[in-house]
């Protein structure tokens, strides 16, 4: 089973929830944690895996053979992403803008372009006790993350619980991370900010046809805003974690919430039981 | 005119909280919210919408079944697996590269105009605000960010304002990069958490890469004073000044809940911290 943890926005406690869920689930069986927030991976700070494998992820980019190039300008014309500029004496490539679509090498009339490779980041694999761990690290200055997210997701192991820590937002990287999940847990805060981001995250999951449920983090007891939203959209509100300075301090030092507050394990056990029952399928739209 | 861009390297560090307060403290400015994926600043500033315009992304492919001979070339060339059975293009997967359109021997592929989001211009009690909304699953956030910044600069010029304050997107990807170029000062809001150091390093590296002057504000600095010192020494290494220290303050959540800038709801060390931050920023930006 694949569970994605998303929030529409960073800082709502997504990693707190995802890492705690992994720790609690590992007490019962095999778990794989996949940190797909490749721009800012920080699941490893909570779960402290020992690394055993590292692999470079590459994407295709054009390689231009200056001898064959006639400077006709066709490549720059077909490149929808403006990654190529044909100057009077040479063709210039802006690699971070290239999407590797292959248009230029398929369509260069002089056969001057061939596909080459460019490194965009690494996938690292390790384990933390019974939790298998995978994450991607995007190189600094790199703008395109979906291929790296894809590389992380290729490590998904069928037959066990896979927990995906999704990146923030609702655009292509999140879509890539959440697509294909069996369930999406939406983590939010009981504030107008939280509600605003929750709406976007919910719309995103609904668009992908992934059933979802909501977890409130940093609750002060008055969660009416979120409750109302869940009620109106027929999304289950699965659990609420209270606001807790100790937990915030633990997070700052890299200590998972369920270690600071073992009492919170109950919420995650309930969630696992709920997922096992599979009743959520009805809530999908 | 000067532009201050507020970044954080990741979400949830208090970037919008800081921006909301700067909006109150700075006079003579235009605000821009470049977090186009999940814009939040407007929730604090109570905007009245004046104008909105559609934002066009890259055109997306559609295949005309009547002209299609079923040669499979497009299917073969599409690197994004966007062309499904029956030559139906999945608009979520299509990146608009148009390779299929160029390659199709019978001209069956059409590239169709596509609204990817909206750009808004609003009035607030603190001045004009330019913001945007990118559609779900849309690419091109970098381009929309650029459009927001351009509009904010145009407006600042028109209104004869001396400053643009830009609430940047989280992360260090495409939209953040798009926010950096040409900014006069980048304020990085960070937290003394374990991941904070790592995130801060990546943004400072990015600012250096683009040759931007940077300054740092440490939010919730007293949550973990030891980590705060680690952040300070990192800033030292990059020769970047720490211009703000904001305390961990439970009343911030209350302010956010009531949808008001922190500086108007909180007093004590929080308010003092914000005022001191703004003074230092003013000096760095050489504003009166
Ligand atoms: S299309 Fe080929 S020949 Fe023409 S400018 Fe580009 S690389 Fe050179
Ligand atoms: S591969 Fe595609 S995106 Fe990259 S330079 Fe060639 S045409 Fe442009």
XYZ file of C-alpha atoms and ligand atoms in Angstrom:
589
model
C 0.000 0.000 0.000
C 1.185 3.520 -0.793
C 0.267 6.365 1.559
C 1.203 9.896 0.552
C 1.454 12.604 3.193
C 0.833 16.052 1.721
C -0.095 19.481 2.996
C -0.372 21.962 0.170
C 2.314 23.974 1.911
C 5.432 23.487 3.966
C 5.686 23.828 7.716
C 2.366 22.318 8.707
C 4.022 19.312 10.303
C 3.984 16.959 7.352
C 7.362 15.459 8.186
C 6.382 15.185 11.868
C 3.303 13.171 10.908
C 4.996 11.083 8.206
C 7.973 10.120 10.361
C 5.798 9.297 13.365
C 3.553 7.176 11.180
C 6.595 5.283 9.884
C 7.910 4.647 13.402
C 4.573 3.381 14.677
C 3.968 1.229 11.595
C 7.451 -0.287 11.893
C 6.429 -1.775 15.242
C 3.955 -3.908 13.305
C 5.625 -4.704 10.009
C 7.856 -3.657 7.183
C 7.795 -0.011 6.140
C 9.494 1.998 3.432
C 9.765 5.759 3.869
C 10.217 7.731 0.642
C 11.058 11.387 1.054
C 9.927 12.996 -2.203
C 10.548 16.539 -1.007
C 13.711 16.509 -3.055
C 14.287 20.249 -2.837
C 14.423 20.144 0.946
C 14.510 16.544 2.119
C 14.436 16.360 5.898
C 12.810 13.038 6.758
C 16.321 11.711 7.396
C 16.741 14.186 10.230
C 13.906 12.486 12.117
C 14.560 8.888 11.124
C 18.375 9.005 11.006
C 18.924 6.201 8.498
C 22.244 4.519 7.883
C 23.016 4.883 4.212
C 24.035 1.997 2.033
C 23.487 3.126 -1.490
C 23.727 6.254 -3.569
C 22.866 6.690 -7.201
C 23.174 9.665 -9.499
C 20.066 10.713 -11.413
C 20.546 12.090 -14.877
C 18.279 13.697 -17.415
C 18.849 14.006 -21.144
C 20.208 17.240 -22.635
C 21.343 18.055 -26.144
C 24.953 17.814 -27.163
C 25.731 19.979 -30.138
C 28.346 19.030 -32.671
C 29.783 22.351 -33.788
C 31.289 20.885 -36.887
C 28.007 19.655 -38.278
C 25.935 22.664 -37.126
C 24.945 25.008 -39.944
C 23.524 27.616 -37.532
C 20.160 27.315 -39.265
C 18.304 28.087 -36.023
C 15.779 25.268 -36.235
C 16.652 23.908 -32.777
C 15.962 27.213 -31.031
C 12.718 27.449 -32.972
C 11.413 24.073 -31.808
C 12.557 24.384 -28.185
C 9.388 25.380 -26.319
C 11.388 26.100 -23.173
C 13.838 28.589 -24.694
C 16.794 26.507 -23.617
C 18.655 27.062 -26.885
C 19.791 30.278 -28.462
C 21.452 30.375 -31.860
C 24.087 33.105 -32.046
C 25.954 34.163 -35.191
C 28.827 31.795 -34.455
C 27.536 29.163 -32.073
C 24.521 27.596 -30.377
C 24.171 28.258 -26.663
C 22.401 25.898 -24.262
C 20.879 26.914 -20.906
C 20.848 23.485 -19.283
C 18.578 24.301 -16.310
C 15.818 25.349 -18.693
C 16.002 22.194 -20.768
C 13.204 19.680 -20.144
C 14.950 16.947 -22.104
C 12.042 16.648 -24.521
C 14.302 15.606 -27.388
C 12.772 18.011 -29.892
C 16.105 19.499 -30.882
C 17.890 16.244 -31.580
C 14.951 14.729 -33.426
C 14.426 17.773 -35.588
C 17.896 19.203 -36.321
C 18.106 18.985 -40.130
C 21.904 18.770 -40.050
C 22.004 15.885 -37.570
C 24.218 18.068 -35.382
C 22.503 17.313 -32.074
C 22.681 14.111 -30.110
C 21.250 13.316 -26.684
C 23.691 13.622 -23.800
C 23.216 13.432 -20.041
C 23.221 15.909 -17.239
C 23.234 15.147 -13.517
C 20.371 16.719 -11.533
C 20.745 15.044 -8.154
C 21.121 11.834 -6.212
C 18.909 9.139 -4.792
C 20.158 7.767 -1.486
C 18.931 4.565 0.118
C 19.377 3.369 3.662
C 17.541 1.993 6.637
C 16.652 2.997 10.145
C 15.855 -0.047 12.240
C 12.985 -1.739 10.476
C 12.248 1.273 8.299
C 13.642 1.279 4.795
C 14.527 4.804 3.730
C 14.864 6.500 0.338
C 15.239 10.134 -0.540
C 16.340 12.350 -3.407
C 18.574 15.380 -3.227
C 18.230 17.937 -5.969
C 21.438 19.739 -6.867
C 21.467 23.411 -5.878
C 20.390 25.718 -8.699
C 18.488 22.907 -10.415
C 14.934 23.826 -11.360
C 13.392 20.565 -12.481
C 12.570 18.005 -9.802
C 9.983 15.548 -11.228
C 12.548 13.162 -12.773
C 14.273 12.881 -9.397
C 10.942 12.285 -7.634
C 10.230 9.610 -10.208
C 13.581 7.985 -9.426
C 12.719 7.914 -5.711
C 9.327 6.371 -6.467
C 10.883 3.652 -8.573
C 12.121 2.244 -5.231
C 8.568 1.631 -3.966
C 8.279 -1.939 -2.691
C 5.014 -3.690 -3.437
C 3.427 -5.692 -0.661
C 4.552 -3.469 2.217
C 3.532 -0.074 3.566
C 5.175 2.705 1.548
C 4.986 6.181 3.070
C 5.606 9.072 0.687
C 6.526 12.417 2.192
C 5.333 14.747 -0.578
C 6.824 18.138 -1.426
C 4.795 21.280 -0.636
C 2.569 23.018 -3.182
C 0.114 21.677 -5.737
C 2.168 21.847 -8.918
C 4.067 19.262 -10.905
C 6.402 17.941 -8.172
C 3.536 17.177 -5.760
C 1.435 15.715 -8.519
C 4.301 13.431 -9.417
C 4.706 12.387 -5.780
C 1.031 11.757 -4.985
C -0.035 10.210 -8.306
C -0.606 6.488 -7.919
C -0.917 6.538 -4.117
C -3.717 4.517 -2.528
C -4.462 7.165 0.039
C -3.393 10.727 0.734
C -3.177 12.067 4.261
C -3.578 15.848 4.265
C -1.876 17.533 7.187
C -3.159 20.960 8.150
C -3.275 23.592 10.882
C -6.477 25.052 12.323
C -5.868 28.563 10.947
C -7.106 30.436 7.874
C -3.687 29.726 6.297
C -4.064 26.056 7.065
C -7.583 25.950 5.641
C -6.552 27.793 2.481
C -3.715 25.346 1.829
C -5.884 22.377 2.744
C -8.427 23.365 0.098
C -5.705 23.406 -2.543
C -4.238 20.089 -1.402
C -7.686 18.507 -1.349
C -8.433 19.755 -4.857
C -5.115 18.306 -6.004
C -5.816 14.871 -4.511
C -9.362 14.872 -5.876
C -8.030 15.760 -9.308
C -5.747 12.740 -9.157
C -8.553 10.522 -7.901
C -6.670 9.645 -4.728
C -8.918 9.247 -1.670
C -7.876 11.397 1.262
C -8.292 12.160 4.924
C -7.263 15.049 7.133
C -4.995 15.273 10.161
C -4.924 18.498 12.169
C -1.590 19.481 13.648
C -0.988 22.099 16.358
C -4.604 22.052 17.412
C -5.585 24.428 20.211
C -8.892 22.663 20.704
C -10.817 24.958 18.403
C -10.694 23.332 14.972
C -14.063 24.462 13.689
C -12.648 25.871 10.460
C -11.186 22.520 9.472
C -14.076 20.495 10.849
C -16.485 22.498 8.746
C -14.419 21.976 5.606
C -14.199 18.233 6.182
C -17.907 18.029 6.807
C -18.813 20.018 3.685
C -16.566 17.969 1.446
C -17.240 14.639 3.038
C -13.591 14.065 3.908
C -12.851 12.198 7.129
C -11.048 14.131 9.865
C -8.850 11.335 11.139
C -7.006 12.736 14.130
C -5.789 15.896 15.832
C -2.415 16.490 17.423
C -2.384 19.239 20.044
C -0.041 22.202 19.908
C 2.919 21.285 22.060
C 6.082 23.282 22.695
C 7.940 20.122 23.764
C 7.202 18.522 20.408
C 8.281 21.709 18.591
C 11.530 21.660 20.574
C 11.989 17.960 19.816
C 11.475 18.649 16.123
C 14.144 21.340 16.303
C 16.594 18.756 17.683
C 15.543 15.992 15.292
C 13.489 13.956 17.759
C 10.269 12.477 16.313
C 6.959 13.503 17.896
C 6.019 9.988 19.031
C 9.279 9.763 20.946
C 8.601 13.014 22.744
C 4.929 12.064 23.338
C 4.572 8.266 23.275
C 0.873 8.798 24.016
C 0.426 10.064 20.443
C 1.153 6.585 19.063
C -2.506 5.797 19.551
C -3.504 8.231 16.778
C -1.198 6.568 14.313
C -2.286 3.056 15.281
C -5.883 4.117 14.705
C -4.913 5.538 11.336
C -3.215 2.295 10.338
C -6.251 0.293 11.407
C -8.452 2.614 9.386
C -6.266 2.208 6.302
C -6.181 -1.537 6.676
C -9.964 -1.690 6.675
C -9.902 0.125 3.353
C -13.224 1.843 4.040
C -11.765 5.091 2.725
C -12.348 4.028 -0.865
C -15.906 5.292 -0.470
C -14.725 8.812 0.284
C -12.974 9.230 -3.035
C -14.520 11.422 -5.624
C 13.183 51.677 -6.716
C 14.441 48.742 -4.637
C 13.173 45.205 -4.323
C 13.317 43.157 -1.147
C 12.658 39.461 -1.695
C 11.788 37.321 1.322
C 12.713 33.647 0.994
C 12.976 30.771 3.412
C 14.413 27.733 1.670
C 11.350 25.835 2.892
C 7.802 26.468 4.002
C 6.544 27.166 7.482
C 9.449 29.163 8.837
C 7.346 32.277 9.274
C 8.071 33.960 5.959
C 4.528 35.189 5.418
C 4.254 36.265 9.059
C 7.326 38.439 8.572
C 6.051 39.781 5.237
C 2.679 40.658 6.742
C 4.385 42.742 9.397
C 6.759 44.385 6.939
C 3.692 45.349 4.919
C 2.437 47.245 7.964
C 5.780 48.818 8.846
C 6.935 49.928 5.407
C 5.188 52.864 3.871
C 5.656 53.862 0.266
C 5.776 50.331 -1.185
C 4.035 47.756 -3.339
C 3.584 44.193 -2.071
C 4.012 41.145 -4.295
C 3.102 37.601 -3.303
C 5.195 35.242 -5.395
C 4.185 32.083 -3.599
C 2.003 31.322 -6.594
C 1.445 27.697 -5.616
C -0.222 28.558 -2.345
C -0.393 32.293 -1.871
C -1.213 33.235 1.716
C -0.227 36.841 2.159
C -3.629 38.074 1.028
C -5.183 36.288 4.007
C -3.442 38.782 6.283
C -3.915 41.935 4.259
C -7.625 41.897 3.552
C -7.355 42.778 -0.139
C -10.057 44.237 -2.335
C -9.687 42.824 -5.835
C -9.324 45.497 -8.501
C -8.254 43.571 -11.540
C -7.502 40.022 -12.642
C -6.089 38.629 -15.839
C -5.593 35.097 -17.089
C -2.084 33.730 -17.258
C -1.334 31.560 -20.259
C 0.996 28.627 -19.830
C 2.598 26.702 -22.645
C 0.118 25.477 -25.206
C -0.798 21.831 -24.834
C -1.193 19.210 -27.490
C -4.466 17.709 -28.723
C -4.653 15.140 -31.453
C -7.241 15.386 -34.172
C -8.426 11.829 -34.685
C -9.716 12.556 -38.151
C -6.332 13.539 -39.496
C -4.395 10.947 -37.492
C -3.126 7.937 -39.439
C -2.076 6.056 -36.332
C 1.610 5.907 -37.243
C 2.592 5.976 -33.553
C 5.422 8.432 -34.108
C 4.148 10.906 -31.508
C 3.647 8.135 -28.983
C 7.174 7.065 -29.593
C 8.710 10.529 -29.309
C 6.804 11.805 -26.259
C 9.155 11.607 -23.313
C 6.432 12.314 -20.773
C 4.111 9.424 -21.608
C 1.386 11.986 -22.106
C -0.177 10.294 -25.121
C -2.454 7.496 -24.037
C -4.381 4.756 -25.836
C -6.418 6.036 -28.760
C -4.036 9.005 -29.123
C -5.645 10.940 -26.305
C -3.322 13.472 -24.685
C -3.358 13.657 -20.878
C -3.209 17.398 -20.171
C -1.673 16.808 -16.737
C 1.288 14.956 -18.199
C 1.732 17.083 -21.333
C 4.550 19.580 -20.779
C 3.863 21.473 -23.980
C 7.173 20.718 -25.674
C 5.339 20.356 -29.024
C 7.682 17.631 -30.253
C 4.669 15.596 -31.367
C 3.297 18.582 -33.230
C 6.570 19.195 -35.091
C 7.034 15.532 -35.890
C 3.554 14.452 -36.955
C 3.653 13.653 -40.676
C -0.026 14.470 -41.204
C -0.414 17.596 -39.114
C -2.839 15.936 -36.733
C -1.479 17.561 -33.591
C -2.705 20.978 -32.601
C -1.222 23.056 -29.823
C -4.054 24.689 -27.910
C -3.933 27.816 -25.765
C -4.290 27.006 -22.131
C -5.023 29.159 -19.053
C -2.639 28.066 -16.310
C -3.587 30.577 -13.646
C -4.595 34.120 -12.823
C -2.784 37.284 -11.914
C -4.499 39.627 -9.449
C -4.117 43.244 -8.543
C -5.651 44.297 -5.232
C -5.954 47.267 -2.937
C -5.176 46.810 0.715
C -5.064 49.189 3.596
C -1.273 48.910 3.384
C -1.024 49.694 -0.318
C -1.275 47.753 -3.560
C -0.790 44.013 -3.660
C 0.022 41.913 -6.709
C -0.723 38.216 -6.279
C -1.529 35.181 -8.366
C -3.003 31.760 -8.366
C -1.541 28.909 -10.360
C -4.027 26.231 -11.352
C -3.760 22.801 -9.751
C -1.174 20.596 -11.440
C 0.199 23.463 -13.494
C 3.797 23.812 -14.470
C 5.405 27.155 -15.158
C 5.338 28.600 -11.679
C 8.625 30.302 -12.545
C 6.978 32.171 -15.381
C 4.030 33.253 -13.253
C 6.436 34.436 -10.533
C 8.218 36.502 -13.157
C 4.876 37.955 -14.274
C 3.947 38.911 -10.690
C 7.286 40.600 -10.130
C 7.094 42.457 -13.403
C 3.605 43.739 -12.614
C 4.680 44.794 -9.104
C 7.635 46.726 -10.491
C 5.486 48.389 -13.112
C 2.979 49.392 -10.473
C 5.660 50.710 -8.127
C 6.941 52.884 -10.901
C 3.474 54.118 -11.776
C 2.642 54.877 -8.149
C 6.109 56.345 -7.579
C 6.886 53.933 -4.748
C 10.452 53.372 -3.624
C 10.156 49.720 -2.582
C 8.702 46.395 -3.687
C 8.412 43.749 -0.955
C 8.156 40.294 -2.463
C 6.976 37.294 -0.444
C 8.884 34.549 -2.217
C 7.961 30.908 -2.792
C 9.301 28.196 -0.502
C 12.103 25.925 -1.605
C 15.027 26.510 -3.888
C 13.503 25.298 -7.146
C 12.349 26.972 -10.294
C 10.026 29.590 -8.709
C 12.570 30.601 -6.049
C 15.247 30.979 -8.682
C 12.868 33.058 -10.739
C 12.425 35.357 -7.722
C 16.107 36.017 -7.144
C 17.318 37.503 -10.372
C 17.635 41.243 -10.107
C 16.522 41.499 -6.466
C 18.341 44.145 -4.426
C 18.207 42.290 -1.136
C 17.177 38.764 -0.185
C 15.920 38.298 3.364
C 16.052 34.661 4.374
C 13.712 33.690 7.213
C 14.954 30.614 9.025
C 14.361 28.599 12.187
C 16.830 27.037 14.635
C 15.720 23.518 13.827
C 17.864 20.642 12.761
C 16.783 20.997 9.165
C 16.988 24.800 9.349
C 20.752 24.859 8.945
C 20.665 22.691 5.877
C 17.857 24.689 4.267
C 19.550 27.996 5.094
C 22.794 26.845 3.561
C 21.034 25.961 0.339
C 19.346 29.363 0.006
C 22.518 31.251 0.841
C 24.328 29.165 -1.745
C 21.606 30.043 -4.246
C 21.809 33.771 -3.435
C 25.584 33.606 -3.874
C 25.143 31.759 -7.150
C 22.969 34.607 -8.446
C 25.098 37.350 -6.910
C 22.372 38.723 -4.596
C 23.026 40.507 -1.340
C 21.455 38.462 1.480
C 20.455 38.960 5.119
C 18.982 36.513 7.614
C 16.164 36.641 10.162
C 16.031 33.849 12.740
C 12.448 33.101 13.753
C 11.747 31.325 17.072
C 15.428 31.837 17.901
C 14.865 30.983 21.582
C 13.327 27.593 20.803
C 16.785 26.049 20.572
C 19.471 28.708 21.310
C 22.284 26.299 20.546
C 21.009 25.770 17.001
C 20.640 29.546 16.704
C 24.370 29.863 17.285
C 25.007 27.259 14.604
C 22.937 29.351 12.185
C 24.869 32.479 13.191
C 28.206 30.883 12.435
C 26.903 29.648 9.099
C 25.876 33.227 8.241
C 29.348 34.328 9.263
C 30.915 31.875 6.854
C 28.850 33.358 4.056
C 29.499 36.923 5.289
C 25.744 37.440 5.541
C 24.435 39.572 8.429
C 21.773 38.311 10.858
C 19.383 41.244 10.934
C 16.500 39.854 12.951
C 15.731 37.681 15.970
C 12.080 36.828 16.589
C 11.033 34.856 19.683
C 8.847 31.750 19.911
C 5.515 33.320 20.746
C 2.275 31.423 21.153
C 0.235 34.522 20.404
C 1.443 34.394 16.772
C -0.993 31.570 16.133
C -3.776 33.768 17.535
C -2.838 36.581 15.175
C -2.788 34.190 12.226
C -6.144 32.782 13.301
C -7.709 36.209 13.309
C -6.062 36.923 9.951
C -4.073 39.951 11.052
C -0.385 40.837 10.770
C 1.565 39.832 13.869
C 2.847 43.348 14.473
C -0.717 44.521 15.076
C -1.692 41.718 17.423
C 1.441 40.943 19.409
C 3.382 43.102 21.821
C 6.566 42.634 23.832
C 9.637 40.915 22.408
C 7.827 39.882 19.216
C 6.874 43.444 18.280
C 10.286 44.773 19.320
C 11.975 42.114 17.196
C 9.928 43.065 14.137
C 10.657 46.769 14.570
C 14.379 46.119 14.948
C 14.308 43.898 11.866
C 12.658 46.586 9.775
C 15.177 49.210 10.953
C 18.093 47.041 9.860
C 16.457 46.242 6.521
C 15.823 49.910 5.873
C 19.491 50.624 6.444
C 20.562 47.812 4.111
C 18.156 48.997 1.444
C 19.287 52.577 1.953
C 15.755 53.805 2.489
C 14.786 56.773 4.554
S 19.071 22.925 -35.811
Fe 21.038 21.852 -35.946
S 22.134 22.884 -37.636
Fe 20.418 24.195 -37.089
S 21.330 25.649 -35.595
Fe 20.439 23.993 -34.378
S 22.151 22.567 -34.114
Fe 22.760 23.937 -35.740
S 15.763 18.651 -25.383
Fe 13.863 19.825 -25.657
S 13.952 21.285 -23.947
Fe 16.022 20.494 -24.162
S 17.043 21.955 -25.499
Fe 16.236 20.307 -26.830
S 14.249 21.075 -27.486
Fe 14.847 22.337 -25.734
